[in-house]
Short mmCIF file of C-alpha atoms in Angstrom, two decimals:
data_model
loop_
_atom_site.label_atom_id
_atom_site.label_comp_id
_atom_site.label_asym_id
_atom_site.label_seq_id
_atom_site.Cartn_x
_atom_site.Cartn_y
_atom_site.Cartn_z
CA ALA A 1 74.74 112.08 82.31
CA LYS A 2 71.62 112.03 84.36
CA GLU A 3 73.37 111.89 87.70
CA VAL A 4 76.99 112.96 88.52
CA TYR A 5 78.82 112.01 91.62
CA MET A 6 82.29 113.17 92.78
CA ILE A 7 84.64 111.26 94.90
CA TYR A 8 88.02 112.08 96.37
CA GLU A 9 90.74 110.14 94.59
CA PRO A 10 92.48 108.76 97.85
CA ILE A 11 89.05 107.52 99.08
CA ALA A 12 88.47 105.72 95.67
CA ALA A 13 92.00 104.22 95.91
CA ALA A 14 91.31 103.06 99.44
CA ILE A 15 88.07 101.30 98.52
CA GLY A 16 89.63 99.81 95.43
CA THR A 17 92.53 98.43 97.65
CA GLY A 18 89.94 96.57 99.83
CA ILE A 19 90.25 98.86 102.94
CA ASP A 20 87.01 99.23 105.08
CA ILE A 21 87.00 102.96 105.24
CA GLU A 22 83.88 103.09 107.43
CA GLN A 23 85.85 101.78 110.34
CA PRO A 24 87.12 104.23 113.06
CA ILE A 25 90.62 103.13 112.19
CA GLY A 26 93.25 105.41 110.48
CA ASN A 27 94.63 104.22 107.09
CA MET A 28 97.20 106.18 105.06
CA ILE A 29 96.91 106.03 101.30
CA VAL A 30 99.67 107.32 99.03
CA ASP A 31 98.36 107.49 95.40
CA ILE A 32 101.18 108.19 92.96
CA GLY A 33 99.43 108.99 89.67
CA GLY A 34 100.76 110.72 86.44
CA GLY A 35 100.61 114.42 87.36
CA THR A 36 100.19 114.34 91.23
CA THR A 37 100.95 112.27 94.28
CA ASP A 38 98.02 112.39 96.72
CA ILE A 39 98.53 111.42 100.37
CA ALA A 40 95.65 111.05 102.73
CA VAL A 41 94.78 109.61 106.09
CA ILE A 42 91.29 108.13 106.05
CA ALA A 43 89.02 107.24 108.94
CA LEU A 44 85.22 106.89 109.25
CA SER A 45 84.62 107.48 105.53
CA GLY A 46 86.36 110.77 105.53
CA ILE A 47 89.83 112.41 104.91
CA VAL A 48 91.31 113.45 108.17
CA CYS A 49 94.41 115.16 106.70
CA ASP A 50 95.91 115.20 103.27
CA GLN A 51 98.81 116.37 101.18
CA SER A 52 99.13 116.71 97.46
CA ILE A 53 102.25 117.40 95.45
CA ARG A 54 102.97 117.83 91.69
CA VAL A 55 105.65 115.11 91.65
CA ALA A 56 104.60 111.77 90.13
CA GLY A 57 104.96 109.55 87.08
CA ASP A 58 105.38 112.40 84.60
CA THR A 59 108.11 113.96 86.78
CA PHE A 60 109.89 110.61 86.81
CA ASN A 61 109.86 110.63 82.94
CA ARG A 62 111.19 114.09 82.89
CA ASP A 63 113.94 113.12 85.25
CA ILE A 64 115.00 110.21 83.06
CA LEU A 65 114.90 112.53 79.96
CA ASP A 66 117.18 115.13 81.63
CA TYR A 67 119.52 112.38 82.94
CA MET A 68 119.89 110.86 79.42
CA ARG A 69 120.73 114.36 77.96
CA ARG A 70 123.11 115.34 80.79
CA GLN A 71 124.95 112.07 81.31
CA HIS A 72 124.87 110.41 77.87
CA ASN A 73 124.38 113.31 75.36
CA LEU A 74 121.32 111.41 74.17
CA LEU A 75 117.95 113.02 73.30
CA ILE A 76 115.02 110.69 73.84
CA GLY A 77 111.28 111.19 73.75
CA GLU A 78 108.68 111.01 76.46
CA ARG A 79 107.64 107.56 75.26
CA SER A 80 111.12 106.24 75.44
CA ALA A 81 111.58 107.71 78.97
CA GLU A 82 108.37 105.98 80.11
CA ARG A 83 109.66 102.64 78.61
CA VAL A 84 112.99 103.06 80.52
CA LYS A 85 111.02 103.71 83.68
CA ILE A 86 108.99 100.48 83.20
CA GLU A 87 111.99 98.30 82.21
CA VAL A 88 114.64 99.51 84.65
CA GLY A 89 113.03 102.06 86.80
CA SER A 90 114.10 101.80 90.49
CA ALA A 91 113.83 103.68 93.74
CA LEU A 92 116.89 102.01 95.21
CA PRO A 93 120.46 101.71 93.82
CA GLU A 94 120.64 98.18 95.02
CA LEU A 95 117.84 95.53 94.60
CA ASP A 96 117.60 91.92 95.58
CA ASN A 97 116.41 90.74 92.14
CA PRO A 98 117.52 93.54 89.69
CA PRO A 99 116.14 93.82 86.19
CA HIS A 100 118.51 93.41 83.17
CA ASP A 101 120.19 96.38 81.64
CA TYR A 102 118.06 98.13 79.04
CA ALA A 103 119.14 99.46 75.54
CA VAL A 104 117.89 103.02 74.89
CA HIS A 105 117.75 104.49 71.40
CA GLY A 106 117.86 108.21 70.79
CA ARG A 107 119.71 110.95 68.94
CA ASP A 108 123.32 111.92 69.71
CA LEU A 109 123.30 115.59 70.71
CA MET A 110 126.77 116.11 69.35
CA THR A 111 126.61 114.47 65.95
CA GLY A 112 122.77 114.42 65.40
CA ILE A 113 123.09 110.67 64.43
CA PRO A 114 120.75 108.11 66.07
CA LYS A 115 122.65 105.85 68.59
CA GLU A 116 122.03 103.31 71.30
CA ILE A 117 123.26 103.22 74.93
CA THR A 118 122.64 100.80 77.69
CA VAL A 119 121.40 101.82 81.04
CA THR A 120 121.33 100.11 84.47
CA TYR A 121 118.70 100.32 87.10
CA SER A 122 121.16 101.95 89.38
CA GLU A 123 121.53 104.86 87.10
CA ILE A 124 117.80 105.37 86.89
CA ALA A 125 117.63 105.13 90.72
CA HIS A 126 120.20 108.04 90.86
CA ALA A 127 118.08 110.03 88.27
CA LEU A 128 114.88 109.63 90.29
CA ASP A 129 116.39 110.21 93.67
CA LYS A 130 115.44 113.90 94.16
CA SER A 131 111.79 113.42 93.04
CA ILE A 132 111.32 110.37 95.32
CA SER A 133 112.79 112.43 98.23
CA LYS A 134 109.99 115.02 97.61
CA ILE A 135 107.37 112.27 97.94
CA GLU A 136 108.97 111.06 101.10
CA GLU A 137 108.92 114.57 102.63
CA ALA A 138 105.26 114.93 101.74
CA ILE A 139 104.54 111.62 103.41
CA LEU A 140 106.42 112.66 106.56
CA LYS A 141 104.47 115.98 106.64
CA ALA A 142 101.13 114.18 106.43
CA LEU A 143 102.22 111.83 109.23
CA GLU A 144 103.16 114.93 111.35
CA MET A 145 99.62 116.46 110.88
CA THR A 146 97.92 113.07 111.76
CA PRO A 147 96.12 113.05 115.12
CA PRO A 148 97.81 110.87 117.75
CA GLU A 149 95.13 108.15 117.90
CA LEU A 150 95.16 107.64 114.07
CA SER A 151 98.99 107.63 114.14
CA ALA A 152 98.83 104.71 116.50
CA ASP A 153 96.52 102.92 113.92
CA ILE A 154 99.01 103.68 111.03
CA TYR A 155 101.82 102.25 113.10
CA SER A 156 100.04 98.88 112.91
CA THR A 157 98.14 99.03 109.62
CA GLY A 158 101.05 100.83 107.64
CA ILE A 159 101.03 102.85 104.48
CA TYR A 160 99.16 101.79 101.29
CA LEU A 161 100.72 102.56 97.88
CA THR A 162 98.41 102.92 94.92
CA GLY A 163 98.69 104.36 91.39
CA GLY A 164 101.12 103.49 88.60
CA GLY A 165 104.08 105.00 90.54
CA ALA A 166 103.66 102.27 93.23
CA LEU A 167 105.06 99.74 90.68
CA LEU A 168 108.52 101.46 90.78
CA ARG A 169 110.87 98.77 92.10
CA GLY A 170 111.96 99.17 95.65
CA LEU A 171 109.71 102.17 96.36
CA ASP A 172 107.88 100.42 99.20
CA LYS A 173 111.21 99.34 100.74
CA ARG A 174 112.65 102.89 100.46
CA ILE A 175 109.49 104.56 102.03
CA GLY A 176 109.45 101.89 104.67
CA MET A 177 113.14 102.73 105.67
CA LYS A 178 112.31 106.44 105.73
CA THR A 179 109.18 106.13 107.85
CA LYS A 180 109.89 102.97 109.79
CA LEU A 181 106.45 101.84 108.97
CA PRO A 182 105.13 98.76 107.12
CA VAL A 183 104.43 99.69 103.49
CA HIS A 184 102.00 97.62 101.35
CA VAL A 185 101.68 97.87 97.47
CA ALA A 186 97.98 97.56 96.50
CA GLU A 187 97.10 94.52 94.37
CA ASP A 188 97.07 95.90 90.74
CA PRO A 189 97.85 99.52 91.96
CA LEU A 190 97.31 100.94 88.48
CA ARG A 191 93.55 100.30 88.67
CA ALA A 192 92.93 100.84 92.36
CA VAL A 193 91.15 104.13 91.86
CA VAL A 194 89.03 102.90 88.90
CA ARG A 195 88.02 99.73 91.02
CA GLY A 196 87.13 101.89 94.04
CA THR A 197 85.04 104.27 91.93
CA GLY A 198 83.05 101.43 90.42
CA ILE A 199 82.41 99.95 93.84
CA ALA A 200 81.35 103.31 95.32
CA LEU A 201 79.00 103.83 92.29
CA LYS A 202 77.39 100.34 92.83
CA ASN A 203 76.78 101.26 96.59
CA VAL A 204 75.88 104.97 96.37
CA HIS A 205 73.46 104.62 99.31
CA LYS A 206 76.29 103.17 101.45
CA PHE A 207 78.76 105.98 100.90
CA PRO A 208 77.28 109.35 102.04
CA PHE A 209 80.56 111.12 101.12
CA LEU A 210 79.85 110.96 97.42
CA ILE A 211 79.27 114.57 96.30
CA LYS A 212 76.31 114.89 94.06
#
């Protein structure tokens, strides 16, 4: 590579979501990726305060794995856990339009024979509860650190969720109930960071925060 630029992930996510980060208005981004959840308050093209915790999509998969072993004596792989998360993953035990129950295949821990069990979204919501609570705590901590002027902005602009974890059913509603703030899920949250990075690279002169 002839030239290398570095960009903070939450800033890339904000650009990819369509937020004008150059404005003197505070915006909160919660980027729930695979390994980490990055929370940042952005204003005037910079990060005012941030939090990063090692609880994200991979943790959700492990929670589902452990739940299956503990509750159903069923041993499943990482890929199956990911599938369960996509098909019936939920942050709330009660949803307005719930997904259908999902059949999971794995190995019976007692007999060693392959078997199938059916799981509901409410079960998965119960399995993910502790990890989602950790994300909520980190968001509240970031809000506590936010300067009062920007807090007033976030009260009206709300919180933006990006990353694959933002696709978890009911997560926006749950965070909204916890923070009493409006929560928006970015359009195509999975690719928000990639989109933002592309926009920043096309307009290198416009974004002085790109670290060369």
